[in-house]
Every structure is written in C-alpha cells, then in structure tokens.
Amino acid sequence: MSLELAAQAKDLEEALQEPPPEVGKAAPTTVELIRGVVDVDTGEWQTNATVREMTGEDEEELARLSTRENLSYAEYTSVLLSRAVENVGALRVSEDPSVLDNLIVGDRDLLFLGVVKATYGNVRTFVVTCPACEGSSDVLVNLDKDFPVKQPVNDPRKTRPVTLRDGRPIQVRYPTGKDAQAIAASGDTLAAQNTAIIVQCVVWDDDRTDVVKKQWARELSIADRRLIVSAIVENQPGPTLEEVEAPCAHCDETVTMVLDWAYLLFG
Ligand SMILES: [Zn+2]
C-alpha cells in the first residue's frame, strides 16, 4: 500500500468511527444583539441569541400567515422569530415568547438576518432580470457585508430627552416589537400611527393609562408631535436594507435589486 493510500485508508477508518452528520441540520447561529432584553429574574441584560434554520414546516406556516389581510411586518416577524429564535441569553423563547416582543426593532432585524444566515449561509444568490436587455443575472447578496448595521447614537438601554416647544422635557425610547405591532394596528392613517408611536414610546415616571397617554398625544401641537415622532423613529440602530447591485451578465448595464426581509428569506 502506498503512503498516500494508507493515509486515505486511515482517514476512511476515522470517518467511519465518527457519528454520521445529521442531514439538513445546520449548526445553530449566534447573534449578538445591540440592546438585548432584561432578564427580570436577575435584572441583567441578555444580548447573545441563538437562532436555527427555517424548515419546510416553518415556510408553510409563514406562507399561510402571509395570506392574511392586513398582516403587518411586525406581526410576521414575531411569528417567524418565535419559531426560529431559541434563546436570548438565559431566556428561552419557548418558555416565554414575549422576550421577542420586548426587543427593539433593530435587534429583531438582526435576528431575522441571523435566521437567513442559519438557513442559507452567508451568501444568497438571486436571479434578477436586467431592465435593459431582459437577460437574467445572478446577484449575490452577502449577508455579512450588504447590511450595514447602524450603531446607536445614545445608550439604547436608556431613555432619551426631547424638549417640547414650550420647554417641557419628556423622555422617549426606541420602539420594541410590541410597540411596532401596536403602531401597525393603530390604523391606516399616518396621524393615527403618530399618535400610537407617542403613546407607545414616550416614557412617563407615573403609571398613567394608555387612555391618558392617548389623550395627551392628541392634545399636542402638530409641531410637537412631529418633533417627538422623529426623535423616536429616526436613527434607530440596527441593520439597514440597502440596494444590492451587480453587473449584468449580458450587457453593460448594472442590475439593481431592492431587498425586503421576507424576500430575503423566502425569495
Ligand atoms: Zn443586461
């Protein structure tokens, strides 16, 4: 037996002794969150999440869900993440799915990206039709590079001050998944959504009810409402979906692909 063959035989022997790899089971992916969520038992912030790949069963369930009318992105994300996120630090999602609702939107988007990575690896290929020559080209989306993560300007675990036009100071925080669902459910008009954003994300040091908060939000001047809403929704930390470009395989044009989250996972 030549040395090479002997080495191959040894490799084979070793391979046979190892347990066979489980078919279709990718390694769980860990995701480091920007803000994380508090473990109420210990008071400590939990930031390291584990996600798993999506299966055919998940795909069917989400496809069924997406046929529902008026389904918001926030609701869709909640269902998806409740299936694919195993834990956030010490908190197990199967024991308490509300963990996911208490994450800020940017952390939920990071988890969404983590699920896409766990399912497909770091690069996804999409076929895009060139607008100039109508030829098909592959566009590679690199999940590590094509989603720049906006870092928080302030500590995302703390509230931020906003000064109203008459000098009154108030405190706001970034929207969570729960807030996003309430905002989406508040109605079709921008005005109703702005009221919901203010109700959900202005932080009070008393335990006033949502009815009182809503009344307060409605009595504000339009200028103050704009001020508060932009302080809450602008510059949210988290991954940003950008356009991905690639040269056309058939002509000199550049093909552009605009991504959305659901397409990234199931497109
Ligand atoms: Zn072309």
Coordinates of C-alpha atoms and ligand atoms in Angstrom, one line a residue:
M1 CA 0.0 0.0 0.0
S2 CA 1.5 3.4 -1.0
L3 CA 1.8 6.0 1.7
E4 CA -1.0 8.1 0.1
L5 CA -3.4 5.1 0.0
A6 CA -2.5 4.2 3.6
A7 CA -3.3 7.8 4.6
Q8 CA -6.6 7.6 2.8
A9 CA -7.5 4.3 4.4
K10 CA -6.7 5.8 7.8
D11 CA -9.0 8.8 7.0
L12 CA -11.7 6.5 5.9
E13 CA -11.4 4.4 9.1
E14 CA -11.6 7.5 11.2
A15 CA -14.5 8.8 9.3
L16 CA -16.4 5.6 9.8
Q17 CA -15.9 5.8 13.6
E18 CA -17.4 9.3 13.7
P19 CA -21.1 9.6 14.1
P20 CA -22.7 10.4 10.7
P21 CA -23.6 14.1 10.2
E22 CA -27.3 14.8 10.7
V23 CA -28.8 15.5 7.3
G24 CA -30.2 19.0 6.9
K25 CA -29.3 20.2 10.4
A26 CA -27.2 23.3 10.2
A27 CA -25.3 24.5 13.3
P28 CA -27.2 27.0 15.3
T29 CA -26.1 30.6 14.6
T30 CA -25.5 33.0 17.4
V31 CA -26.4 36.7 17.1
E32 CA -25.0 39.5 19.2
L33 CA -27.8 42.0 19.8
I34 CA -27.4 45.8 20.0
R35 CA -29.6 46.4 23.1
G36 CA -30.8 43.0 24.2
V37 CA -33.5 42.3 26.8
V38 CA -33.6 42.3 30.6
D39 CA -33.9 39.0 32.4
V40 CA -36.4 40.1 35.1
D41 CA -35.2 37.5 37.5
T42 CA -31.7 38.8 37.6
G43 CA -32.0 42.3 36.3
E44 CA -29.2 41.6 33.8
W45 CA -29.3 42.4 30.1
Q46 CA -29.2 39.4 27.8
T47 CA -27.6 40.0 24.4
N48 CA -26.4 36.7 22.9
A49 CA -29.2 35.0 21.0
T50 CA -29.2 31.6 19.2
V51 CA -31.3 31.1 16.1
R52 CA -31.9 28.0 14.0
E53 CA -32.5 27.4 10.3
M54 CA -36.0 27.5 8.9
T55 CA -37.6 24.3 7.8
G56 CA -40.3 23.4 5.3
E57 CA -42.8 23.4 8.1
D58 CA -41.9 27.0 9.1
E59 CA -42.1 28.0 5.4
E60 CA -45.6 26.5 5.1
E61 CA -46.7 28.2 8.3
L62 CA -45.4 31.6 7.3
A63 CA -46.9 31.2 3.8
R64 CA -50.3 30.5 5.4
L65 CA -49.9 33.5 7.7
S66 CA -48.9 35.9 4.8
T67 CA -52.2 35.3 3.0
R68 CA -53.9 37.0 5.9
E69 CA -55.2 40.5 5.1
N70 CA -53.6 43.5 6.8
L71 CA -50.7 41.4 8.1
S72 CA -48.1 43.8 9.4
Y73 CA -44.3 43.3 9.1
A74 CA -44.1 43.4 12.9
E75 CA -46.6 40.5 13.3
Y76 CA -45.0 38.5 10.6
T77 CA -41.6 39.0 12.2
S78 CA -43.0 38.0 15.6
V79 CA -44.3 34.7 14.3
L80 CA -41.1 34.0 12.3
L81 CA -38.8 34.8 15.2
S82 CA -40.9 32.8 17.7
R83 CA -40.3 29.7 15.6
A84 CA -36.6 30.3 14.8
V85 CA -35.1 32.0 17.8
E86 CA -34.2 29.5 20.6
N87 CA -33.0 31.8 23.3
V88 CA -31.8 35.3 24.1
G89 CA -29.1 34.7 26.7
A90 CA -30.6 32.9 29.6
L91 CA -34.2 33.4 28.4
R92 CA -35.7 30.6 26.4
V93 CA -38.2 31.8 23.8
S94 CA -40.2 28.5 24.0
E95 CA -40.9 29.3 27.7
D96 CA -41.6 33.0 27.2
P97 CA -42.2 34.2 23.6
S98 CA -42.8 37.8 25.0
V99 CA -39.0 38.0 25.1
L100 CA -39.1 38.8 21.4
D101 CA -41.7 41.4 21.7
N102 CA -39.6 43.3 24.2
L103 CA -36.6 43.6 21.8
I104 CA -36.1 46.8 19.9
V105 CA -36.9 46.6 16.2
G106 CA -33.2 46.7 15.2
D107 CA -32.4 43.7 17.4
R108 CA -35.3 41.8 15.8
D109 CA -34.0 42.7 12.3
L110 CA -30.6 41.3 13.4
L111 CA -32.3 38.1 14.5
F112 CA -34.1 38.0 11.2
L113 CA -30.8 38.2 9.4
G114 CA -29.4 35.6 11.7
V115 CA -32.2 33.2 10.7
V116 CA -31.5 33.9 7.0
K117 CA -27.8 33.1 7.6
A118 CA -28.6 29.9 9.6
T119 CA -30.9 28.8 6.7
Y120 CA -28.7 29.6 3.7
G121 CA -25.2 30.5 4.8
N122 CA -23.6 33.9 4.5
V123 CA -24.3 34.4 0.8
R124 CA -27.6 34.2 -1.1
T125 CA -28.0 34.2 -4.8
F126 CA -31.0 35.8 -6.5
V127 CA -31.8 35.8 -10.2
V128 CA -32.6 39.3 -11.4
T129 CA -33.8 40.4 -14.8
C130 CA -31.8 43.2 -16.5
P131 CA -34.1 46.2 -17.3
A132 CA -32.0 47.0 -20.5
C133 CA -31.5 43.6 -22.2
E134 CA -34.0 41.4 -20.2
G135 CA -31.3 38.9 -19.7
S136 CA -31.0 37.1 -16.3
S137 CA -28.1 37.7 -14.0
D138 CA -27.2 36.3 -10.6
V139 CA -27.0 38.8 -7.9
L140 CA -25.0 37.7 -4.8
V141 CA -26.2 39.1 -1.5
N142 CA -23.6 38.9 1.2
L143 CA -25.4 38.9 4.5
D144 CA -22.3 40.0 6.4
K145 CA -21.5 42.9 4.1
D146 CA -24.6 44.2 2.4
F147 CA -26.5 45.1 5.6
P148 CA -24.5 47.9 7.3
V149 CA -25.5 47.9 11.0
K150 CA -26.3 51.4 12.2
Q151 CA -24.9 51.8 15.7
P152 CA -26.9 53.6 18.4
V153 CA -26.1 57.3 18.9
N154 CA -27.0 57.1 22.6
D155 CA -27.2 54.2 25.0
P156 CA -30.2 52.2 23.7
R157 CA -30.9 51.0 27.2
K158 CA -31.6 54.4 28.4
T159 CA -34.4 56.9 27.5
R160 CA -33.5 60.0 25.5
P161 CA -34.7 63.5 26.3
V162 CA -36.8 65.6 23.9
T163 CA -37.6 69.2 24.7
L164 CA -41.1 70.3 23.5
R165 CA -41.5 73.8 22.0
D166 CA -42.7 75.3 25.3
G167 CA -39.6 74.0 27.1
R168 CA -41.2 70.9 28.7
P169 CA -38.8 68.0 28.8
I170 CA -40.1 64.5 28.0
Q171 CA -38.3 61.1 27.6
V172 CA -38.6 58.7 24.7
R173 CA -37.2 55.3 23.9
Y174 CA -36.7 53.1 20.8
P175 CA -39.8 51.1 19.6
T176 CA -39.9 47.4 20.5
G177 CA -41.6 44.6 18.6
K178 CA -44.6 45.1 20.8
D179 CA -44.7 48.8 20.1
A180 CA -44.3 48.1 16.4
Q181 CA -47.3 45.8 16.4
A182 CA -49.4 48.3 18.3
I183 CA -48.4 51.1 15.9
A184 CA -49.2 48.9 12.9
A185 CA -52.6 48.0 14.4
S186 CA -53.5 51.7 15.1
G187 CA -54.9 52.4 11.7
D188 CA -54.1 53.3 8.2
T189 CA -53.5 57.0 8.6
L190 CA -50.2 58.5 9.4
A191 CA -51.9 60.6 12.1
A192 CA -53.2 57.6 13.9
Q193 CA -49.9 55.9 13.7
N194 CA -48.1 59.0 15.0
T195 CA -50.5 59.0 18.0
A196 CA -49.7 55.3 18.6
I197 CA -45.9 56.0 18.3
I198 CA -46.2 58.7 21.0
V199 CA -48.4 56.5 23.2
Q200 CA -46.0 53.6 23.0
C201 CA -42.6 55.2 23.1
V202 CA -42.9 58.3 25.4
V203 CA -41.8 57.2 28.8
W204 CA -43.5 58.5 31.9
D205 CA -42.5 58.3 35.5
D206 CA -46.0 57.7 36.7
D207 CA -48.3 54.7 35.8
R208 CA -50.7 56.6 33.6
T209 CA -53.0 54.5 31.4
D210 CA -53.0 54.3 27.6
V211 CA -56.2 56.3 27.5
V212 CA -54.5 59.2 29.3
K213 CA -51.4 58.8 27.1
K214 CA -53.6 58.9 24.0
Q215 CA -55.4 62.0 25.2
W216 CA -52.1 63.7 25.8
A217 CA -50.8 62.7 22.4
R218 CA -53.9 64.1 20.7
E219 CA -53.7 67.4 22.5
L220 CA -50.1 68.1 21.5
S221 CA -49.5 70.6 18.7
I222 CA -48.7 69.1 15.3
A223 CA -45.2 70.6 15.6
D224 CA -44.5 68.9 18.9
R225 CA -45.9 65.6 17.6
R226 CA -43.5 65.7 14.6
L227 CA -40.6 66.5 17.0
I228 CA -41.4 63.5 19.2
V229 CA -42.1 61.1 16.4
S230 CA -38.9 61.9 14.6
A231 CA -36.9 61.6 17.8
I232 CA -38.4 58.1 18.3
V233 CA -38.2 56.7 14.8
E234 CA -35.1 58.4 13.3
N235 CA -31.6 56.9 13.7
Q236 CA -32.9 53.6 15.1
P237 CA -29.9 51.3 15.5
G238 CA -29.9 48.0 13.5
P239 CA -29.2 46.6 10.1
T240 CA -30.3 48.6 7.1
L241 CA -31.6 47.0 3.9
E242 CA -29.9 48.6 1.0
E243 CA -30.0 48.1 -2.7
V244 CA -27.6 45.4 -4.0
E245 CA -26.0 46.0 -7.4
A246 CA -24.3 43.7 -9.8
P247 CA -23.1 43.9 -13.4
C248 CA -25.4 42.4 -16.0
A249 CA -24.1 39.1 -17.3
H250 CA -25.2 40.0 -20.9
C251 CA -24.7 43.8 -21.4
D252 CA -23.0 46.8 -19.9
E253 CA -25.9 47.7 -17.6
T254 CA -25.8 47.4 -13.8
V255 CA -28.7 45.5 -12.4
T256 CA -30.1 46.6 -9.1
M257 CA -32.0 44.6 -6.6
V258 CA -34.1 46.1 -3.8
L259 CA -34.4 43.7 -0.9
D260 CA -37.2 43.3 1.6
W261 CA -36.9 41.0 4.6
A262 CA -39.5 38.3 3.6
Y263 CA -38.0 38.1 0.1
L264 CA -34.5 37.7 1.6
L265 CA -35.7 34.6 3.4
F266 CA -38.2 33.0 1.0
G267 CA -37.5 34.7 -2.3
Ligands
ZN1 ZN -28.4 43.5 -19.5

